[in-house]
XYZ file of C-alpha atoms in Angstrom:
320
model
C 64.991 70.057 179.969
C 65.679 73.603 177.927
C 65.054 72.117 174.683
C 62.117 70.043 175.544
C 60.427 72.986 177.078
C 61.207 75.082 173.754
C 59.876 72.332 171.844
C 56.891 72.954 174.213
C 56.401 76.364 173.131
C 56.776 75.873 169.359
C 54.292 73.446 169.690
C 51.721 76.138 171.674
C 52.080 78.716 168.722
C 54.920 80.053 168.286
C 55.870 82.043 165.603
C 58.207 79.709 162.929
C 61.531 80.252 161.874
C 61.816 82.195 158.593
C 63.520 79.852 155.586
C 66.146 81.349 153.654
C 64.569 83.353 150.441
C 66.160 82.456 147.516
C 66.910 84.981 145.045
C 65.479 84.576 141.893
C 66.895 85.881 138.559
C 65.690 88.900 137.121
C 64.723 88.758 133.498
C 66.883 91.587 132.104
C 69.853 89.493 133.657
C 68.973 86.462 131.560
C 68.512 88.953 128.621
C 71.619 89.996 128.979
C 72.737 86.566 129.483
C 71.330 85.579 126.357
C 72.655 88.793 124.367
C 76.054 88.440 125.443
C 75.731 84.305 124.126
C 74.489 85.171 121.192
C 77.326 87.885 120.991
C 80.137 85.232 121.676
C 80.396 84.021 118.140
C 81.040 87.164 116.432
C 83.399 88.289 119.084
C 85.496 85.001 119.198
C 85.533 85.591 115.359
C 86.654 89.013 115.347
C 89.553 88.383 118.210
C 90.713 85.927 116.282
C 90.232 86.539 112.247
C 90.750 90.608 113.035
C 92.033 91.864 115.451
C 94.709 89.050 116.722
C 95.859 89.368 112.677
C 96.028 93.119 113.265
C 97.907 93.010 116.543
C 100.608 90.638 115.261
C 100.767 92.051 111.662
C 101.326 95.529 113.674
C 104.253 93.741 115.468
C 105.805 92.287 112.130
C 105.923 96.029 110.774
C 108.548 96.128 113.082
C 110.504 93.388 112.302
C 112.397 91.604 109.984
C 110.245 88.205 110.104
C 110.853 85.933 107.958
C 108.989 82.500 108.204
C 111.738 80.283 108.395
C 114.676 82.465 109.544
C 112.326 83.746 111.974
C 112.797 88.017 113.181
C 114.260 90.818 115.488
C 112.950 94.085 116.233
C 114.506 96.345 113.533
C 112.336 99.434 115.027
C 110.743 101.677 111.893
C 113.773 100.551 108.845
C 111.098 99.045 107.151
C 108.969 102.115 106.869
C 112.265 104.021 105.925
C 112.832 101.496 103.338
C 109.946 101.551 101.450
C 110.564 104.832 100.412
C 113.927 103.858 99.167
C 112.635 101.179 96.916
C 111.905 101.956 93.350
C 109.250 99.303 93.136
C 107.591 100.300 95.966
C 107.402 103.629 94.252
C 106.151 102.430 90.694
C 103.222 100.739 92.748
C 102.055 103.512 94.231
C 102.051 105.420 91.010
C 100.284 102.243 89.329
C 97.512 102.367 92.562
C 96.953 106.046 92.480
C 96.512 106.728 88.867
C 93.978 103.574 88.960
C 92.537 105.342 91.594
C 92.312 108.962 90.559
C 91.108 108.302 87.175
C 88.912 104.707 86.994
C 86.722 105.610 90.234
C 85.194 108.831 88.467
C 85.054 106.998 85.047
C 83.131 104.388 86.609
C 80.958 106.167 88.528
C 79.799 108.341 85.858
C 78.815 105.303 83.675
C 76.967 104.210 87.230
C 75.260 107.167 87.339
C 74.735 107.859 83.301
C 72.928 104.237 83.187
C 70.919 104.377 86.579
C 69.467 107.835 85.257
C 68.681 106.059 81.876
C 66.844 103.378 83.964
C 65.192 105.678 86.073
C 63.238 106.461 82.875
C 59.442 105.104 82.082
C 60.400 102.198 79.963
C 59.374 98.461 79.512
C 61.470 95.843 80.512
C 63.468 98.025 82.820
C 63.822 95.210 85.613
C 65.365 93.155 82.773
C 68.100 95.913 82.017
C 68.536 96.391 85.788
C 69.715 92.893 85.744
C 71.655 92.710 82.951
C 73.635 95.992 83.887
C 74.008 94.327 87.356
C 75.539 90.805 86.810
C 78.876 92.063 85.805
C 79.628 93.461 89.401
C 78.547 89.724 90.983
C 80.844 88.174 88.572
C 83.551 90.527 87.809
C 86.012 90.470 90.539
C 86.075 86.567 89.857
C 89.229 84.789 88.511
C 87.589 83.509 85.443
C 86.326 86.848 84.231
C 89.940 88.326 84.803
C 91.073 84.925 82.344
C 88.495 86.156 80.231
C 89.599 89.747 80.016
C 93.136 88.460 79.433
C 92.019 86.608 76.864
C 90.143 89.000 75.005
C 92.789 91.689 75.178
C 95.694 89.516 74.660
C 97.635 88.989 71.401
C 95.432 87.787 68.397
C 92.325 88.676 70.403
C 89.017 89.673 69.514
C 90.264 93.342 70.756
C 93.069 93.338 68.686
C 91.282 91.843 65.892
C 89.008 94.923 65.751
C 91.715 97.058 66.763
C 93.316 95.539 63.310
C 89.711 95.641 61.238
C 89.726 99.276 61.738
C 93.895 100.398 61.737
C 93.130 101.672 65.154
C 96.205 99.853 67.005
C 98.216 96.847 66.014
C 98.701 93.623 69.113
C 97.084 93.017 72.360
C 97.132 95.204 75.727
C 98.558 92.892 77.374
C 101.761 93.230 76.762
C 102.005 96.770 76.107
C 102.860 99.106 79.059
C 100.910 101.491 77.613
C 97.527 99.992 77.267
C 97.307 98.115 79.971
C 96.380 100.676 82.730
C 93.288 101.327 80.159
C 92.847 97.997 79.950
C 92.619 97.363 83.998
C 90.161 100.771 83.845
C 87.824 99.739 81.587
C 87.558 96.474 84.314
C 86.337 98.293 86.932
C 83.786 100.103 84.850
C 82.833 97.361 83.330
C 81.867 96.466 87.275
C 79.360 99.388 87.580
C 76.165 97.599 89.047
C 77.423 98.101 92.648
C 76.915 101.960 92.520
C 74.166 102.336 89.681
C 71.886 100.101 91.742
C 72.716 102.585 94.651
C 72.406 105.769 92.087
C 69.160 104.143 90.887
C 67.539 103.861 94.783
C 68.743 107.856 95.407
C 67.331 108.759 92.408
C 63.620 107.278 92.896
C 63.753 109.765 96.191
C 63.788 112.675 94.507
C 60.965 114.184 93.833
C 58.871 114.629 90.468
C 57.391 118.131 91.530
C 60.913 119.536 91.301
C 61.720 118.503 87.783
C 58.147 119.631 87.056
C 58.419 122.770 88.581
C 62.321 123.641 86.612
C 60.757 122.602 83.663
C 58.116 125.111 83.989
C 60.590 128.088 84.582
C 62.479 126.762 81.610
C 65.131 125.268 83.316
C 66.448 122.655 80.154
C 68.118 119.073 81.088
C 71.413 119.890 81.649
C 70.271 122.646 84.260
C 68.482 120.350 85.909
C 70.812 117.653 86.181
C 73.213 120.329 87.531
C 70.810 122.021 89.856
C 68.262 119.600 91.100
C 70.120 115.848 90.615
C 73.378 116.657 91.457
C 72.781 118.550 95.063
C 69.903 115.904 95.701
C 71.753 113.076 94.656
C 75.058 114.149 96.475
C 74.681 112.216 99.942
C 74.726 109.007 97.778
C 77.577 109.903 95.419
C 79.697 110.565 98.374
C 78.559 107.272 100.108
C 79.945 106.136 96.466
C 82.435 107.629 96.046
C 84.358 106.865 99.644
C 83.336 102.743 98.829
C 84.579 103.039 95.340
C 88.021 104.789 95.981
C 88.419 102.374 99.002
C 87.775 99.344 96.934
C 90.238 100.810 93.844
C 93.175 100.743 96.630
C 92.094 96.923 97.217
C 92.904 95.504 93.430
C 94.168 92.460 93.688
C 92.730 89.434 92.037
C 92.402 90.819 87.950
C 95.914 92.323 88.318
C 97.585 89.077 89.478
C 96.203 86.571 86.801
C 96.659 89.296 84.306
C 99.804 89.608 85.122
C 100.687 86.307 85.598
C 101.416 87.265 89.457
C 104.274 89.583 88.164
C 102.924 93.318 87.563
C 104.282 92.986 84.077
C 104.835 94.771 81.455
C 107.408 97.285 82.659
C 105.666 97.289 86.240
C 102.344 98.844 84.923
C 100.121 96.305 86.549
C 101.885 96.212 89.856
C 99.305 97.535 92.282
C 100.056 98.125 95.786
C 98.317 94.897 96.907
C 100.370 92.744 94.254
C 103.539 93.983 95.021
C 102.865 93.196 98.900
C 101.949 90.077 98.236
C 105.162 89.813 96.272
C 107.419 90.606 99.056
C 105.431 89.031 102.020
C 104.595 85.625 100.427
C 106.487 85.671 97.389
C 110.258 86.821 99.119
C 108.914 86.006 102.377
C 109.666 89.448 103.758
C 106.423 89.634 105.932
C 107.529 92.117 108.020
C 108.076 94.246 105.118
C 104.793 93.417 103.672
C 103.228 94.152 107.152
C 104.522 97.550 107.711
C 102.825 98.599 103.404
C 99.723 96.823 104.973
C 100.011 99.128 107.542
C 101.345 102.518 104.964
C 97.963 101.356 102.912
C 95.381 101.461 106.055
C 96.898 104.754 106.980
C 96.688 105.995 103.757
C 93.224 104.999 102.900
C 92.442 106.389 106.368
C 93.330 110.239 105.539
C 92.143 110.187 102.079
C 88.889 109.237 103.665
C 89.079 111.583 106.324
C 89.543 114.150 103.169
C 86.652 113.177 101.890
C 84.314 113.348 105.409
C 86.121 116.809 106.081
C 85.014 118.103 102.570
C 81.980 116.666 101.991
C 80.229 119.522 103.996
C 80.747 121.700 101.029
C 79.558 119.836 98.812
C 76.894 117.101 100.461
C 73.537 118.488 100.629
C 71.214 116.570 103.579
C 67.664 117.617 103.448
C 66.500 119.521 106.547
C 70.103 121.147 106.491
C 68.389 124.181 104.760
C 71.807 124.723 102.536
């Protein structure tokens, strides 16, 4: 009787029940949605390819993993070690002196050929390109066989080196020469930072040359006075990539080596001697914690540089 007589009053005009909004999605959510999707292949890549590597190579460092015998926790022996191990020692000296004295060599002849193609002359996109294609093929593993063949034994270097009595036999094999010989590699590999020398120097304005010219100022004062402080931002973007990438020398030291930093240890780099002892001895906890010496170590001397560059980096607006 109840219901019928509400039924009754629906009917008469009541006022209907309200349905259930549903709530729709906003469109920054889907945005974000669609960021975070587009995100998830980069991250997956850099859990696993990066940081999961990092993580468990930081882990090794303390160990003494081996891939078959397997590993305990040996706490910091390994980092104790290193400095105990005459080899270990010799690489670093091998590294740092590669360092220290190819990265300024090489950038000079960066920045001596970008300023001679920063010139009015024709064909200059043609010399851009020829100065270029060593650095896209020079870190490959037939340019190193090349190398090795050209300053091996009966080479075409030590056939001129014979023409003129300048030295007698190849580089390769003589402790001596072949720290010059791994040098004159990487500067052979300038077109990385001229191309980058080139683009800072086409920012610099003409007015200022004009205007030092005028008061008499001759090239090498304004080289010194206008190129140098304008140009210094992108000789110490150089400068940090360069000395990182010297620490990194891998590939021409091991197939000119043969894999062995020979002769006398003057081609074992850092890099090569890791990989000797992580996949060569199978020591990759020891290997791990010199991955882990190098980061640190590349870490401050790049710090160095950020902390002194303030004295010596001129950014425009900075009125210094």
């Amino acid at each position: 009787m109840t219901t019928t007589h509400e039924a009754t009053r629906t009917a008469q005009g009541a006022p209907p029940a309200r349905r259930p909004q549903t709530k729709r999605p906003s469109r920054r959510a889907a945005e974000t949605r669609a960021g975070y999707a587009f995100l998830a292949p980069w991250l997956l890549g850099f859990i696993a390819l990066t940081a999961g590597p990092m993580i468990a190579s930081a882990y090794l460092a303390f160990t003494d993993y081996h891939p078959i015998r397997g590993g305990s926790w040996i706490g910091t022996e390994n980092f104790t070690r290193l400095f105990d191990d005459p080899r270990f020692m010799d690489s670093v000296k091998v590294t740092v002196t590669y360092a220290v004295v190819g990265t300024p060599i090489k950038l000079a002849a960066a920045l001596g050929v970008a300023m001679l193609l920063n010139t009015r002359r024709r064909g200059k996109g043609t010399y851009r390109s020829m100065y270029y294609a060593p650095s896209l093929i020079g870190a490959s593993v037939s340019i190193a066989i090349v190398w090795k063949a050209m300053f091996n034994d009966q080479g075409i270097i030590d056939d001129i080196g014979d023409m003129f009595g300048l030295w007698d036999g190849g580089w390769v094999g003589d402790p001596g020469k072949t720290m010059p010989m791994m040098i004159l590699l990487a500067v052979w590999q300038f077109g990385a930072p001229m191309v980058i020398f080139l683009a800072g120097l086409k920012q610099i304005p003409v007015e200022l040359y004009e205007a030092a010219q005028v008061d008499g100022a001759g090239p090498w004062r304004r080289f010194a006075r206008i190129t140098v402080p304008m140009l210094s931002p992108v000789l110490f973007f150089n400068l940090v990539l360069e000395t990182i990438h010297s620490f990194q020398i891998f590939g021409s030291a091991f197939i000119i080596s043969g894999g062995r930093g020979g002769p006398a240890n003057s081609t074992l780099f850092y890099t090569l001697y890791l990989y000797q002892r992580g996949f060569g001895q199978g020591q990759l906890g020891y290997a791990a914690a010199m991955a882990w010496l190098l980061v640190i170590a590349v870490g401050v001397i790049t710090l160095i540089f950020f902390r002194t560059s303030k004295h010596w980096v001129h950014y425009s607006g900075e009125g210094r």
